[in-house]
Amino acid sequence: MQIDKQKSVAVVGRSAAIPRPKRVAVALWQLIASLALIGGVIYAFFAGWYWALLGFITMFIIAKANQNTAANFIAETARENPVFEAEMRRASVILD
Protein backbone atom coordinates (compact mmCIF):
# COMPACT_ATOMS: atom_id res chain seq x y z
CA MET A 1 0.00 0.00 0.00
CA GLN A 2 1.57 3.28 -1.14
CA ILE A 3 0.70 6.42 0.77
CA ASP A 4 1.35 10.04 -0.19
CA LYS A 5 3.62 11.08 2.67
CA GLN A 6 3.18 14.78 1.95
CA LYS A 7 -0.51 14.53 2.83
CA SER A 8 -0.15 11.99 5.64
CA VAL A 9 0.56 14.38 8.53
CA ALA A 10 -2.42 16.60 7.66
CA VAL A 11 -4.74 13.60 7.30
CA VAL A 12 -3.70 12.10 10.64
CA GLY A 13 -4.24 15.45 12.32
CA ARG A 14 -7.83 15.83 11.21
CA SER A 15 -9.15 12.28 10.83
CA ALA A 16 -11.39 10.94 13.60
CA ALA A 17 -10.79 7.37 12.36
CA ILE A 18 -7.20 7.47 13.61
CA PRO A 19 -6.96 6.85 17.38
CA ARG A 20 -6.42 9.98 19.47
CA PRO A 21 -3.02 8.93 20.96
CA LYS A 22 -1.62 8.55 17.45
CA ARG A 23 -2.99 11.94 16.38
CA VAL A 24 -1.48 13.54 19.48
CA ALA A 25 1.90 11.88 18.83
CA VAL A 26 2.06 13.21 15.28
CA ALA A 27 1.05 16.71 16.40
CA LEU A 28 3.62 16.66 19.21
CA TRP A 29 6.48 15.70 16.90
CA GLN A 30 5.37 18.32 14.40
CA LEU A 31 5.57 20.91 17.19
CA ILE A 32 9.00 19.65 18.29
CA ALA A 33 10.30 19.93 14.71
CA SER A 34 9.04 23.50 14.47
CA LEU A 35 10.57 24.42 17.81
CA ALA A 36 13.91 22.94 16.76
CA LEU A 37 14.00 25.25 13.76
CA ILE A 38 12.81 28.32 15.66
CA GLY A 39 15.18 27.63 18.54
CA GLY A 40 18.09 27.18 16.16
CA VAL A 41 17.40 30.49 14.43
CA ILE A 42 17.00 32.38 17.70
CA TYR A 43 20.12 30.81 19.19
CA ALA A 44 22.03 31.67 16.00
CA PHE A 45 21.71 35.36 16.87
CA PHE A 46 23.63 34.77 20.11
CA ALA A 47 26.08 31.96 19.34
CA GLY A 48 26.67 31.65 15.59
CA TRP A 49 25.07 30.84 12.26
CA TYR A 50 25.76 27.10 12.56
CA TRP A 51 23.03 26.79 15.20
CA ALA A 52 20.44 27.79 12.61
CA LEU A 53 21.84 25.14 10.29
CA LEU A 54 21.72 22.56 13.08
CA GLY A 55 18.11 23.56 13.83
CA PHE A 56 17.17 23.18 10.16
CA ILE A 57 18.79 19.75 9.87
CA THR A 58 17.13 18.59 13.09
CA MET A 59 13.76 19.88 11.92
CA PHE A 60 14.15 18.13 8.57
CA ILE A 61 15.03 14.78 10.18
CA ILE A 62 12.14 14.94 12.65
CA ALA A 63 9.67 16.05 9.97
CA LYS A 64 10.63 13.19 7.63
CA ALA A 65 10.34 10.64 10.44
CA ASN A 66 6.98 12.14 11.40
CA GLN A 67 5.73 11.79 7.81
CA ASN A 68 6.75 8.13 7.75
CA THR A 69 5.04 7.50 11.08
CA ALA A 70 1.85 9.23 9.93
CA ALA A 71 1.87 7.15 6.74
CA ASN A 72 2.21 4.00 8.82
CA PHE A 73 -0.72 5.08 11.01
CA ILE A 74 -2.84 5.62 7.88
CA ALA A 75 -1.89 2.22 6.47
CA GLU A 76 -2.66 0.50 9.77
CA THR A 77 -6.03 2.22 10.11
CA ALA A 78 -6.90 1.52 6.45
CA ARG A 79 -6.27 -2.20 6.96
CA GLU A 80 -8.64 -2.23 9.92
CA ASN A 81 -11.33 0.09 8.51
CA PRO A 82 -12.45 -0.38 4.87
CA VAL A 83 -14.56 2.80 4.95
CA PHE A 84 -11.48 4.83 5.95
CA GLU A 85 -9.47 3.12 3.19
CA ALA A 86 -12.08 4.04 0.55
CA GLU A 87 -12.11 7.63 1.82
CA MET A 88 -8.30 7.85 1.62
CA ARG A 89 -8.29 6.43 -1.90
CA ARG A 90 -10.84 9.06 -3.01
CA ALA A 91 -8.68 11.77 -1.45
CA SER A 92 -5.58 10.36 -3.25
CA VAL A 93 -3.76 9.71 0.01
CA ILE A 94 -3.54 5.96 -0.70
CA LEU A 95 -2.11 5.72 -4.19
CA ASP A 96 -2.37 2.04 -5.19
mmCIF file with all atom_site columns, C-alpha atoms in Angstrom:
data_model
loop_
_atom_site.group_PDB
_atom_site.id
_atom_site.type_symbol
_atom_site.label_atom_id
_atom_site.label_alt_id
_atom_site.label_comp_id
_atom_site.label_asym_id
_atom_site.label_entity_id
_atom_site.label_seq_id
_atom_site.pdbx_PDB_ins_code
_atom_site.Cartn_x
_atom_site.Cartn_y
_atom_site.Cartn_z
_atom_site.occupancy
_atom_site.B_iso_or_equiv
_atom_site.pdbx_formal_charge
_atom_site.auth_seq_id
_atom_site.auth_comp_id
_atom_site.auth_asym_id
_atom_site.auth_atom_id
_atom_site.pdbx_PDB_model_num
ATOM 1  C CA . MET A 1 1  ? 0.000   0.000  0.000  1.00 0.00 ? 1  MET A CA 1
ATOM 2  C CA . GLN A 1 2  ? 1.568   3.279  -1.143 1.00 0.00 ? 2  GLN A CA 1
ATOM 3  C CA . ILE A 1 3  ? 0.700   6.419  0.767  1.00 0.00 ? 3  ILE A CA 1
ATOM 4  C CA . ASP A 1 4  ? 1.346   10.039 -0.191 1.00 0.00 ? 4  ASP A CA 1
ATOM 5  C CA . LYS A 1 5  ? 3.625   11.080 2.669  1.00 0.00 ? 5  LYS A CA 1
ATOM 6  C CA . GLN A 1 6  ? 3.182   14.781 1.947  1.00 0.00 ? 6  GLN A CA 1
ATOM 7  C CA . LYS A 1 7  ? -0.508  14.529 2.833  1.00 0.00 ? 7  LYS A CA 1
ATOM 8  C CA . SER A 1 8  ? -0.146  11.992 5.644  1.00 0.00 ? 8  SER A CA 1
ATOM 9  C CA . VAL A 1 9  ? 0.561   14.383 8.526  1.00 0.00 ? 9  VAL A CA 1
ATOM 10 C CA . ALA A 1 10 ? -2.421  16.596 7.663  1.00 0.00 ? 10 ALA A CA 1
ATOM 11 C CA . VAL A 1 11 ? -4.735  13.605 7.304  1.00 0.00 ? 11 VAL A CA 1
ATOM 12 C CA . VAL A 1 12 ? -3.703  12.098 10.638 1.00 0.00 ? 12 VAL A CA 1
ATOM 13 C CA . GLY A 1 13 ? -4.243  15.451 12.321 1.00 0.00 ? 13 GLY A CA 1
ATOM 14 C CA . ARG A 1 14 ? -7.829  15.833 11.213 1.00 0.00 ? 14 ARG A CA 1
ATOM 15 C CA . SER A 1 15 ? -9.147  12.276 10.832 1.00 0.00 ? 15 SER A CA 1
ATOM 16 C CA . ALA A 1 16 ? -11.385 10.943 13.597 1.00 0.00 ? 16 ALA A CA 1
ATOM 17 C CA . ALA A 1 17 ? -10.789 7.373  12.356 1.00 0.00 ? 17 ALA A CA 1
ATOM 18 C CA . ILE A 1 18 ? -7.203  7.473  13.610 1.00 0.00 ? 18 ILE A CA 1
ATOM 19 C CA . PRO A 1 19 ? -6.963  6.849  17.375 1.00 0.00 ? 19 PRO A CA 1
ATOM 20 C CA . ARG A 1 20 ? -6.416  9.977  19.465 1.00 0.00 ? 20 ARG A CA 1
ATOM 21 C CA . PRO A 1 21 ? -3.025  8.928  20.958 1.00 0.00 ? 21 PRO A CA 1
ATOM 22 C CA . LYS A 1 22 ? -1.623  8.549  17.449 1.00 0.00 ? 22 LYS A CA 1
ATOM 23 C CA . ARG A 1 23 ? -2.986  11.943 16.375 1.00 0.00 ? 23 ARG A CA 1
ATOM 24 C CA . VAL A 1 24 ? -1.476  13.540 19.478 1.00 0.00 ? 24 VAL A CA 1
ATOM 25 C CA . ALA A 1 25 ? 1.897   11.883 18.832 1.00 0.00 ? 25 ALA A CA 1
ATOM 26 C CA . VAL A 1 26 ? 2.059   13.208 15.276 1.00 0.00 ? 26 VAL A CA 1
ATOM 27 C CA . ALA A 1 27 ? 1.053   16.711 16.399 1.00 0.00 ? 27 ALA A CA 1
ATOM 28 C CA . LEU A 1 28 ? 3.619   16.662 19.215 1.00 0.00 ? 28 LEU A CA 1
ATOM 29 C CA . TRP A 1 29 ? 6.476   15.695 16.902 1.00 0.00 ? 29 TRP A CA 1
ATOM 30 C CA . GLN A 1 30 ? 5.367   18.319 14.400 1.00 0.00 ? 30 GLN A CA 1
ATOM 31 C CA . LEU A 1 31 ? 5.567   20.907 17.188 1.00 0.00 ? 31 LEU A CA 1
ATOM 32 C CA . ILE A 1 32 ? 9.001   19.649 18.292 1.00 0.00 ? 32 ILE A CA 1
ATOM 33 C CA . ALA A 1 33 ? 10.300  19.925 14.715 1.00 0.00 ? 33 ALA A CA 1
ATOM 34 C CA . SER A 1 34 ? 9.041   23.503 14.465 1.00 0.00 ? 34 SER A CA 1
ATOM 35 C CA . LEU A 1 35 ? 10.567  24.418 17.806 1.00 0.00 ? 35 LEU A CA 1
ATOM 36 C CA . ALA A 1 36 ? 13.915  22.937 16.756 1.00 0.00 ? 36 ALA A CA 1
ATOM 37 C CA . LEU A 1 37 ? 14.002  25.248 13.755 1.00 0.00 ? 37 LEU A CA 1
ATOM 38 C CA . ILE A 1 38 ? 12.813  28.315 15.659 1.00 0.00 ? 38 ILE A CA 1
ATOM 39 C CA . GLY A 1 39 ? 15.180  27.633 18.544 1.00 0.00 ? 39 GLY A CA 1
ATOM 40 C CA . GLY A 1 40 ? 18.095  27.184 16.163 1.00 0.00 ? 40 GLY A CA 1
ATOM 41 C CA . VAL A 1 41 ? 17.403  30.494 14.432 1.00 0.00 ? 41 VAL A CA 1
ATOM 42 C CA . ILE A 1 42 ? 16.995  32.377 17.703 1.00 0.00 ? 42 ILE A CA 1
ATOM 43 C CA . TYR A 1 43 ? 20.116  30.811 19.187 1.00 0.00 ? 43 TYR A CA 1
ATOM 44 C CA . ALA A 1 44 ? 22.030  31.672 16.000 1.00 0.00 ? 44 ALA A CA 1
ATOM 45 C CA . PHE A 1 45 ? 21.711  35.365 16.872 1.00 0.00 ? 45 PHE A CA 1
ATOM 46 C CA . PHE A 1 46 ? 23.630  34.768 20.110 1.00 0.00 ? 46 PHE A CA 1
ATOM 47 C CA . ALA A 1 47 ? 26.080  31.964 19.341 1.00 0.00 ? 47 ALA A CA 1
ATOM 48 C CA . GLY A 1 48 ? 26.667  31.646 15.594 1.00 0.00 ? 48 GLY A CA 1
ATOM 49 C CA . TRP A 1 49 ? 25.069  30.841 12.255 1.00 0.00 ? 49 TRP A CA 1
ATOM 50 C CA . TYR A 1 50 ? 25.762  27.104 12.555 1.00 0.00 ? 50 TYR A CA 1
ATOM 51 C CA . TRP A 1 51 ? 23.028  26.787 15.205 1.00 0.00 ? 51 TRP A CA 1
ATOM 52 C CA . ALA A 1 52 ? 20.439  27.789 12.614 1.00 0.00 ? 52 ALA A CA 1
ATOM 53 C CA . LEU A 1 53 ? 21.839  25.140 10.287 1.00 0.00 ? 53 LEU A CA 1
ATOM 54 C CA . LEU A 1 54 ? 21.716  22.561 13.075 1.00 0.00 ? 54 LEU A CA 1
ATOM 55 C CA . GLY A 1 55 ? 18.112  23.558 13.827 1.00 0.00 ? 55 GLY A CA 1
ATOM 56 C CA . PHE A 1 56 ? 17.171  23.181 10.162 1.00 0.00 ? 56 PHE A CA 1
ATOM 57 C CA . ILE A 1 57 ? 18.787  19.754 9.874  1.00 0.00 ? 57 ILE A CA 1
ATOM 58 C CA . THR A 1 58 ? 17.129  18.587 13.094 1.00 0.00 ? 58 THR A CA 1
ATOM 59 C CA . MET A 1 59 ? 13.755  19.877 11.915 1.00 0.00 ? 59 MET A CA 1
ATOM 60 C CA . PHE A 1 60 ? 14.149  18.129 8.572  1.00 0.00 ? 60 PHE A CA 1
ATOM 61 C CA . ILE A 1 61 ? 15.035  14.777 10.182 1.00 0.00 ? 61 ILE A CA 1
ATOM 62 C CA . ILE A 1 62 ? 12.140  14.939 12.652 1.00 0.00 ? 62 ILE A CA 1
ATOM 63 C CA . ALA A 1 63 ? 9.668   16.054 9.967  1.00 0.00 ? 63 ALA A CA 1
ATOM 64 C CA . LYS A 1 64 ? 10.630  13.186 7.632  1.00 0.00 ? 64 LYS A CA 1
ATOM 65 C CA . ALA A 1 65 ? 10.344  10.642 10.443 1.00 0.00 ? 65 ALA A CA 1
ATOM 66 C CA . ASN A 1 66 ? 6.978   12.135 11.397 1.00 0.00 ? 66 ASN A CA 1
ATOM 67 C CA . GLN A 1 67 ? 5.727   11.791 7.810  1.00 0.00 ? 67 GLN A CA 1
ATOM 68 C CA . ASN A 1 68 ? 6.753   8.130  7.750  1.00 0.00 ? 68 ASN A CA 1
ATOM 69 C CA . THR A 1 69 ? 5.040   7.504  11.080 1.00 0.00 ? 69 THR A CA 1
ATOM 70 C CA . ALA A 1 70 ? 1.853   9.229  9.933  1.00 0.00 ? 70 ALA A CA 1
ATOM 71 C CA . ALA A 1 71 ? 1.870   7.152  6.735  1.00 0.00 ? 71 ALA A CA 1
ATOM 72 C CA . ASN A 1 72 ? 2.207   3.996  8.818  1.00 0.00 ? 72 ASN A CA 1
ATOM 73 C CA . PHE A 1 73 ? -0.724  5.084  11.008 1.00 0.00 ? 73 PHE A CA 1
ATOM 74 C CA . ILE A 1 74 ? -2.843  5.621  7.883  1.00 0.00 ? 74 ILE A CA 1
ATOM 75 C CA . ALA A 1 75 ? -1.893  2.216  6.470  1.00 0.00 ? 75 ALA A CA 1
ATOM 76 C CA . GLU A 1 76 ? -2.663  0.501  9.770  1.00 0.00 ? 76 GLU A CA 1
ATOM 77 C CA . THR A 1 77 ? -6.031  2.215  10.108 1.00 0.00 ? 77 THR A CA 1
ATOM 78 C CA . ALA A 1 78 ? -6.901  1.524  6.447  1.00 0.00 ? 78 ALA A CA 1
ATOM 79 C CA . ARG A 1 79 ? -6.268  -2.201 6.956  1.00 0.00 ? 79 ARG A CA 1
ATOM 80 C CA . GLU A 1 80 ? -8.644  -2.231 9.922  1.00 0.00 ? 80 GLU A CA 1
ATOM 81 C CA . ASN A 1 81 ? -11.327 0.093  8.510  1.00 0.00 ? 81 ASN A CA 1
ATOM 82 C CA . PRO A 1 82 ? -12.449 -0.378 4.873  1.00 0.00 ? 82 PRO A CA 1
ATOM 83 C CA . VAL A 1 83 ? -14.559 2.804  4.947  1.00 0.00 ? 83 VAL A CA 1
ATOM 84 C CA . PHE A 1 84 ? -11.483 4.827  5.950  1.00 0.00 ? 84 PHE A CA 1
ATOM 85 C CA . GLU A 1 85 ? -9.474  3.120  3.195  1.00 0.00 ? 85 GLU A CA 1
ATOM 86 C CA . ALA A 1 86 ? -12.077 4.044  0.554  1.00 0.00 ? 86 ALA A CA 1
ATOM 87 C CA . GLU A 1 87 ? -12.106 7.631  1.817  1.00 0.00 ? 87 GLU A CA 1
ATOM 88 C CA . MET A 1 88 ? -8.303  7.847  1.624  1.00 0.00 ? 88 MET A CA 1
ATOM 89 C CA . ARG A 1 89 ? -8.289  6.428  -1.904 1.00 0.00 ? 89 ARG A CA 1
ATOM 90 C CA . ARG A 1 90 ? -10.836 9.055  -3.007 1.00 0.00 ? 90 ARG A CA 1
ATOM 91 C CA . ALA A 1 91 ? -8.684  11.773 -1.446 1.00 0.00 ? 91 ALA A CA 1
ATOM 92 C CA . SER A 1 92 ? -5.583  10.363 -3.248 1.00 0.00 ? 92 SER A CA 1
ATOM 93 C CA . VAL A 1 93 ? -3.760  9.705  0.006  1.00 0.00 ? 93 VAL A CA 1
ATOM 94 C CA . ILE A 1 94 ? -3.544  5.960  -0.699 1.00 0.00 ? 94 ILE A CA 1
ATOM 95 C CA . LEU A 1 95 ? -2.115  5.723  -4.189 1.00 0.00 ? 95 LEU A CA 1
ATOM 96 C CA . ASP A 1 96 ? -2.367  2.041  -5.186 1.00 0.00 ? 96 ASP A CA 1
#
